[in-house]
């Protein structure tokens, strides 16, 4: 009987996706680690890493939980404002500034999650959009955000008293470590029993309920984890841009997050990373076209939807039959 049980376990099919993903992660880490020594503009890559982590956090919610949020910018912006205020006004060290900003995103995700998670489908998306816009107008009027001017000239300081963030190379590796940490947390979550339940809820929630799972609890936990990591990305972004503005809270930012995830590959591990760098690169190198950048992005998005229905990474993984 034990022989039958052992032979019935499809070990190669369970190990192969993990092996493929680990190889891809190692290659991604090596490529990102050597970027400062290639002459590539470091600000562009650091900005891409922040948005890549943000897109990965969003992908955890929609790609594995099936919950479409149109308000993820509120976590990015809230953490950014709180971190910037803590660094400039409270004069906290960088590490505590990141902790405070991420904690603010965590608290916001708990409150908004308890409100939004009671609805499904388009109603969930509209509630998250409404909450995000509510916070946008609050931050527009709040004294500590300085309205449309935002918080400028944020000091980068020294992390743990000896890591000088004013050095662009040092700052790059701090952001890279933060991105990899957040990425691994997401990867561990989706490859755990918690992640399997999320996938079951996405595929057939009534069946998951019939099996005894409290689906609302799992969706709330996914929402909180996603919002907290999005806030962590916002806290890191403050050190890169050295400002916190209303742009990070606006509804258009939430739209860009959706765009990054869909272009890269919804429900894939590395798709949001690729999608984030594609969108940031377009904004960087097409800036000369002014307002036409949005139109060009729209055309590219339509082309991707028509030709790459699984996203860039999704199509590559499907073609080579690899888990990415």
GROMACS .gro file of C-alpha atoms in nm:
model
  324
    1UNK     CA    1   0.000   0.000   0.000
    2UNK     CA    2   0.283   0.234   0.081
    3UNK     CA    3   0.441   0.154  -0.257
    4UNK     CA    4   0.125   0.253  -0.442
    5UNK     CA    5   0.105   0.579  -0.246
    6UNK     CA    6   0.465   0.672  -0.319
    7UNK     CA    7   0.437   0.588  -0.687
    8UNK     CA    8   0.118   0.790  -0.721
    9UNK     CA    9   0.286   1.115  -0.614
   10UNK     CA   10   0.382   1.319  -0.926
   11UNK     CA   11   0.715   1.435  -0.784
   12UNK     CA   12   0.869   1.560  -1.111
   13UNK     CA   13   0.568   1.780  -1.194
   14UNK     CA   14   0.572   1.939  -0.850
   15UNK     CA   15   0.945   1.999  -0.839
   16UNK     CA   16   0.983   2.132  -1.192
   17UNK     CA   17   0.785   2.458  -1.150
   18UNK     CA   18   0.977   2.539  -0.831
   19UNK     CA   19   1.307   2.466  -1.005
   20UNK     CA   20   1.214   2.688  -1.301
   21UNK     CA   21   1.111   2.972  -1.072
   22UNK     CA   22   1.425   2.945  -0.860
   23UNK     CA   23   1.645   2.958  -1.172
   24UNK     CA   24   1.453   3.261  -1.296
   25UNK     CA   25   1.485   3.428  -0.955
   26UNK     CA   26   1.862   3.367  -0.948
   27UNK     CA   27   1.902   3.513  -1.298
   28UNK     CA   28   1.688   3.815  -1.207
   29UNK     CA   29   1.893   3.876  -0.892
   30UNK     CA   30   2.224   3.855  -1.078
   31UNK     CA   31   2.108   4.090  -1.355
   32UNK     CA   32   1.975   4.345  -1.107
   33UNK     CA   33   2.290   4.321  -0.892
   34UNK     CA   34   2.523   4.411  -1.179
   35UNK     CA   35   2.311   4.701  -1.308
   36UNK     CA   36   2.508   4.975  -1.120
   37UNK     CA   37   2.826   4.862  -1.296
   38UNK     CA   38   2.678   4.873  -1.649
   39UNK     CA   39   2.630   5.248  -1.679
   40UNK     CA   40   2.249   5.228  -1.672
   41UNK     CA   41   2.081   5.529  -1.511
   42UNK     CA   42   2.033   5.410  -1.148
   43UNK     CA   43   1.728   5.630  -1.076
   44UNK     CA   44   1.536   5.460  -1.357
   45UNK     CA   45   1.611   5.109  -1.225
   46UNK     CA   46   1.537   5.204  -0.861
   47UNK     CA   47   1.206   5.350  -0.966
   48UNK     CA   48   1.136   5.035  -1.164
   49UNK     CA   49   1.213   4.817  -0.861
   50UNK     CA   50   0.969   5.012  -0.643
   51UNK     CA   51   0.691   4.980  -0.899
   52UNK     CA   52   0.779   4.616  -0.962
   53UNK     CA   53   0.724   4.537  -0.593
   54UNK     CA   54   0.400   4.737  -0.605
   55UNK     CA   55   0.279   4.541  -0.910
   56UNK     CA   56   0.376   4.209  -0.746
   57UNK     CA   57   0.174   4.304  -0.437
   58UNK     CA   58  -0.124   4.390  -0.657
   59UNK     CA   59  -0.081   4.064  -0.850
   60UNK     CA   60  -0.103   3.870  -0.524
   61UNK     CA   61  -0.453   4.010  -0.478
   62UNK     CA   62  -0.593   3.983  -0.830
   63UNK     CA   63  -0.380   3.710  -0.986
   64UNK     CA   64  -0.416   3.462  -0.701
   65UNK     CA   65  -0.717   3.588  -0.506
   66UNK     CA   66  -0.928   3.707  -0.798
   67UNK     CA   67  -0.991   4.047  -0.634
   68UNK     CA   68  -0.960   4.349  -0.863
   69UNK     CA   69  -0.866   4.661  -0.668
   70UNK     CA   70  -0.877   5.004  -0.830
   71UNK     CA   71  -0.743   5.172  -0.518
   72UNK     CA   72  -0.397   5.032  -0.455
   73UNK     CA   73  -0.247   5.377  -0.503
   74UNK     CA   74  -0.381   5.473  -0.159
   75UNK     CA   75  -0.135   5.233   0.008
   76UNK     CA   76   0.156   5.358  -0.203
   77UNK     CA   77   0.073   5.723  -0.134
   78UNK     CA   78  -0.012   5.683   0.233
   79UNK     CA   79   0.315   5.507   0.314
   80UNK     CA   80   0.501   5.765   0.108
   81UNK     CA   81   0.347   6.062   0.292
   82UNK     CA   82   0.394   5.909   0.637
   83UNK     CA   83   0.753   5.808   0.564
   84UNK     CA   84   0.835   6.151   0.421
   85UNK     CA   85   0.677   6.328   0.720
   86UNK     CA   86   0.860   6.101   0.965
   87UNK     CA   87   1.195   6.168   0.799
   88UNK     CA   88   1.162   6.542   0.748
   89UNK     CA   89   0.953   6.660   1.045
   90UNK     CA   90   1.004   6.393   1.311
   91UNK     CA   91   1.366   6.343   1.198
   92UNK     CA   92   1.348   5.967   1.236
   93UNK     CA   93   1.628   5.752   1.090
   94UNK     CA   94   1.557   5.588   0.752
   95UNK     CA   95   1.486   5.240   0.890
   96UNK     CA   96   1.225   5.372   1.135
   97UNK     CA   97   1.076   5.592   0.863
   98UNK     CA   98   1.021   5.284   0.647
   99UNK     CA   99   0.870   5.093   0.940
  100UNK     CA  100   0.632   5.378   1.026
  101UNK     CA  101   0.524   5.421   0.664
  102UNK     CA  102   0.469   5.049   0.614
  103UNK     CA  103   0.277   5.031   0.943
  104UNK     CA  104   0.051   5.312   0.821
  105UNK     CA  105  -0.021   5.115   0.504
  106UNK     CA  106  -0.090   4.807   0.717
  107UNK     CA  107  -0.342   4.994   0.932
  108UNK     CA  108  -0.509   5.143   0.625
  109UNK     CA  109  -0.532   4.802   0.458
  110UNK     CA  110  -0.701   4.656   0.767
  111UNK     CA  111  -0.962   4.934   0.777
  112UNK     CA  112  -1.033   4.946   0.403
  113UNK     CA  113  -1.020   4.567   0.377
  114UNK     CA  114  -1.290   4.524   0.640
  115UNK     CA  115  -1.508   4.761   0.440
  116UNK     CA  116  -1.439   4.639   0.087
  117UNK     CA  117  -1.408   4.265   0.136
  118UNK     CA  118  -1.782   4.233   0.202
  119UNK     CA  119  -1.850   4.286  -0.168
  120UNK     CA  120  -1.739   4.096  -0.476
  121UNK     CA  121  -1.662   4.160  -0.839
  122UNK     CA  122  -1.717   4.509  -0.976
  123UNK     CA  123  -1.863   4.625  -0.643
  124UNK     CA  124  -1.536   4.543  -0.467
  125UNK     CA  125  -1.342   4.733  -0.734
  126UNK     CA  126  -1.568   5.037  -0.708
  127UNK     CA  127  -1.545   5.047  -0.327
  128UNK     CA  128  -1.166   5.040  -0.338
  129UNK     CA  129  -1.170   5.318  -0.600
  130UNK     CA  130  -1.406   5.527  -0.387
  131UNK     CA  131  -1.192   5.481  -0.075
  132UNK     CA  132  -0.879   5.573  -0.269
  133UNK     CA  133  -1.038   5.892  -0.404
  134UNK     CA  134  -1.162   5.979  -0.055
  135UNK     CA  135  -0.805   5.962   0.072
  136UNK     CA  136  -0.685   6.164  -0.228
  137UNK     CA  137  -0.907   6.457  -0.132
  138UNK     CA  138  -0.812   6.421   0.235
  139UNK     CA  139  -0.443   6.442   0.145
  140UNK     CA  140  -0.516   6.735  -0.086
  141UNK     CA  141  -0.648   6.934   0.213
  142UNK     CA  142  -0.437   6.793   0.497
  143UNK     CA  143  -0.177   7.043   0.628
  144UNK     CA  144   0.105   6.789   0.670
  145UNK     CA  145   0.097   6.689   0.299
  146UNK     CA  146   0.136   7.052   0.178
  147UNK     CA  147  -0.140   7.006  -0.077
  148UNK     CA  148  -0.040   7.011  -0.443
  149UNK     CA  149   0.320   7.100  -0.354
  150UNK     CA  150   0.374   6.772  -0.169
  151UNK     CA  151   0.660   6.706   0.070
  152UNK     CA  152   0.985   6.806  -0.097
  153UNK     CA  153   1.352   6.780  -0.005
  154UNK     CA  154   1.325   6.466   0.203
  155UNK     CA  155   1.659   6.379   0.370
  156UNK     CA  156   1.792   6.035   0.284
  157UNK     CA  157   2.016   6.006   0.592
  158UNK     CA  158   2.210   5.704   0.707
  159UNK     CA  159   2.035   5.372   0.761
  160UNK     CA  160   2.133   5.202   1.089
  161UNK     CA  161   2.374   5.489   1.142
  162UNK     CA  162   2.636   5.379   0.886
  163UNK     CA  163   2.468   5.303   0.549
  164UNK     CA  164   2.486   5.634   0.362
  165UNK     CA  165   2.178   5.654   0.138
  166UNK     CA  166   2.305   5.971  -0.030
  167UNK     CA  167   2.539   5.749  -0.228
  168UNK     CA  168   2.341   5.638  -0.534
  169UNK     CA  169   2.505   5.293  -0.551
  170UNK     CA  170   2.441   5.227  -0.182
  171UNK     CA  171   2.081   5.344  -0.215
  172UNK     CA  172   2.036   5.118  -0.517
  173UNK     CA  173   2.139   4.807  -0.326
  174UNK     CA  174   1.917   4.902  -0.030
  175UNK     CA  175   1.620   4.933  -0.266
  176UNK     CA  176   1.720   4.608  -0.437
  177UNK     CA  177   1.733   4.421  -0.104
  178UNK     CA  178   1.394   4.566  -0.012
  179UNK     CA  179   1.248   4.455  -0.346
  180UNK     CA  180   1.390   4.103  -0.316
  181UNK     CA  181   1.262   4.072   0.040
  182UNK     CA  182   0.911   4.174  -0.062
  183UNK     CA  183   0.925   3.951  -0.369
  184UNK     CA  184   1.024   3.647  -0.160
  185UNK     CA  185   0.744   3.714   0.090
  186UNK     CA  186   0.494   3.716  -0.196
  187UNK     CA  187   0.649   3.406  -0.351
  188UNK     CA  188   0.632   3.220  -0.020
  189UNK     CA  189   0.271   3.325   0.028
  190UNK     CA  190   0.152   3.198  -0.309
  191UNK     CA  191   0.342   2.869  -0.269
  192UNK     CA  192   0.198   2.791   0.074
  193UNK     CA  193  -0.131   2.633   0.187
  194UNK     CA  194  -0.260   2.989   0.221
  195UNK     CA  195  -0.181   3.052  -0.146
  196UNK     CA  196  -0.350   2.729  -0.252
  197UNK     CA  197  -0.667   2.831  -0.071
  198UNK     CA  198  -0.653   3.170  -0.244
  199UNK     CA  199  -0.633   2.998  -0.582
  200UNK     CA  200  -0.927   2.776  -0.488
  201UNK     CA  201  -1.130   3.084  -0.394
  202UNK     CA  202  -1.039   3.247  -0.724
  203UNK     CA  203  -1.145   2.944  -0.924
  204UNK     CA  204  -1.463   2.851  -0.736
  205UNK     CA  205  -1.548   3.031  -0.413
  206UNK     CA  206  -1.874   2.841  -0.341
  207UNK     CA  207  -1.683   2.513  -0.356
  208UNK     CA  208  -1.415   2.649  -0.122
  209UNK     CA  209  -1.689   2.751   0.121
  210UNK     CA  210  -1.844   2.404   0.096
  211UNK     CA  211  -1.507   2.258   0.198
  212UNK     CA  212  -1.519   2.455   0.520
  213UNK     CA  213  -1.289   2.749   0.439
  214UNK     CA  214  -1.383   3.092   0.569
  215UNK     CA  215  -1.317   3.264   0.239
  216UNK     CA  216  -1.370   3.618   0.368
  217UNK     CA  217  -1.090   3.568   0.620
  218UNK     CA  218  -0.850   3.450   0.351
  219UNK     CA  219  -0.942   3.735   0.118
  220UNK     CA  220  -0.898   3.986   0.398
  221UNK     CA  221  -0.553   3.847   0.483
  222UNK     CA  222  -0.456   3.865   0.115
  223UNK     CA  223  -0.581   4.223   0.097
  224UNK     CA  224  -0.385   4.322   0.408
  225UNK     CA  225  -0.064   4.154   0.288
  226UNK     CA  226  -0.099   4.311  -0.055
  227UNK     CA  227  -0.168   4.658   0.087
  228UNK     CA  228   0.118   4.636   0.336
  229UNK     CA  229   0.373   4.537   0.071
  230UNK     CA  230   0.239   4.811  -0.158
  231UNK     CA  231   0.304   5.052   0.128
  232UNK     CA  232   0.654   4.912   0.171
  233UNK     CA  233   0.716   4.992  -0.196
  234UNK     CA  234   0.587   5.345  -0.135
  235UNK     CA  235   0.820   5.391   0.161
  236UNK     CA  236   1.120   5.284  -0.049
  237UNK     CA  237   1.013   5.512  -0.333
  238UNK     CA  238   1.042   5.815  -0.102
  239UNK     CA  239   1.419   5.766  -0.079
  240UNK     CA  240   1.448   5.737  -0.455
  241UNK     CA  241   1.237   6.038  -0.556
  242UNK     CA  242   1.301   6.241  -0.236
  243UNK     CA  243   0.944   6.366  -0.244
  244UNK     CA  244   0.589   6.256  -0.173
  245UNK     CA  245   0.313   6.397  -0.391
  246UNK     CA  246  -0.053   6.356  -0.482
  247UNK     CA  247   0.047   6.170  -0.796
  248UNK     CA  248   0.104   5.856  -0.592
  249UNK     CA  249  -0.250   5.869  -0.451
  250UNK     CA  250  -0.436   5.960  -0.770
  251UNK     CA  251  -0.667   5.708  -0.939
  252UNK     CA  252  -0.445   5.713  -1.251
  253UNK     CA  253  -0.167   5.552  -1.046
  254UNK     CA  254  -0.400   5.264  -0.962
  255UNK     CA  255  -0.467   5.231  -1.335
  256UNK     CA  256  -0.096   5.212  -1.407
  257UNK     CA  257  -0.058   4.935  -1.151
  258UNK     CA  258  -0.329   4.734  -1.329
  259UNK     CA  259  -0.160   4.804  -1.662
  260UNK     CA  260   0.180   4.684  -1.536
  261UNK     CA  261   0.033   4.360  -1.409
  262UNK     CA  262  -0.167   4.282  -1.722
  263UNK     CA  263   0.117   4.365  -1.962
  264UNK     CA  264   0.362   4.149  -1.769
  265UNK     CA  265   0.128   3.859  -1.708
  266UNK     CA  266  -0.159   3.825  -1.464
  267UNK     CA  267  -0.114   3.540  -1.216
  268UNK     CA  268   0.252   3.484  -1.304
  269UNK     CA  269   0.539   3.520  -1.058
  270UNK     CA  270   0.769   3.739  -1.266
  271UNK     CA  271   0.513   3.903  -1.495
  272UNK     CA  272   0.451   4.211  -1.277
  273UNK     CA  273   0.827   4.276  -1.258
  274UNK     CA  274   0.861   4.275  -1.637
  275UNK     CA  275   0.542   4.476  -1.681
  276UNK     CA  276   0.656   4.742  -1.434
  277UNK     CA  277   0.989   4.791  -1.612
  278UNK     CA  278   0.816   4.805  -1.952
  279UNK     CA  279   0.575   5.079  -1.839
  280UNK     CA  280   0.844   5.277  -1.654
  281UNK     CA  281   1.075   5.251  -1.956
  282UNK     CA  282   0.801   5.385  -2.182
  283UNK     CA  283   0.740   5.677  -1.950
  284UNK     CA  284   1.114   5.746  -1.932
  285UNK     CA  285   1.203   5.725  -2.298
  286UNK     CA  286   0.877   5.858  -2.444
  287UNK     CA  287   0.862   6.162  -2.218
  288UNK     CA  288   0.940   6.385  -2.516
  289UNK     CA  289   0.596   6.312  -2.661
  290UNK     CA  290   0.427   6.491  -2.370
  291UNK     CA  291   0.059   6.403  -2.327
  292UNK     CA  292   0.083   6.154  -2.612
  293UNK     CA  293   0.261   5.912  -2.379
  294UNK     CA  294  -0.076   5.806  -2.238
  295UNK     CA  295  -0.212   5.744  -2.589
  296UNK     CA  296   0.095   5.542  -2.684
  297UNK     CA  297   0.062   5.337  -2.365
  298UNK     CA  298  -0.302   5.271  -2.450
  299UNK     CA  299  -0.214   5.150  -2.799
  300UNK     CA  300   0.059   4.922  -2.664
  301UNK     CA  301  -0.181   4.789  -2.401
  302UNK     CA  302  -0.446   4.708  -2.664
  303UNK     CA  303  -0.180   4.539  -2.878
  304UNK     CA  304  -0.064   4.330  -2.582
  305UNK     CA  305  -0.419   4.226  -2.496
  306UNK     CA  306  -0.485   4.120  -2.857
  307UNK     CA  307  -0.154   3.943  -2.920
  308UNK     CA  308  -0.031   3.844  -2.572
  309UNK     CA  309  -0.345   3.744  -2.385
  310UNK     CA  310  -0.139   3.588  -2.106
  311UNK     CA  311   0.095   3.887  -2.086
  312UNK     CA  312   0.461   3.893  -2.188
  313UNK     CA  313   0.588   3.648  -1.925
  314UNK     CA  314   0.272   3.439  -1.946
  315UNK     CA  315   0.319   3.385  -2.320
  316UNK     CA  316   0.689   3.306  -2.279
  317UNK     CA  317   0.614   3.054  -2.005
  318UNK     CA  318   0.335   2.896  -2.210
  319UNK     CA  319   0.553   2.870  -2.521
  320UNK     CA  320   0.843   2.704  -2.342
  321UNK     CA  321   0.612   2.515  -2.102
  322UNK     CA  322   0.783   2.664  -1.799
  323UNK     CA  323   0.646   2.806  -1.476
  324UNK     CA  324   0.737   3.175  -1.457
   0.00000   0.00000   0.00000
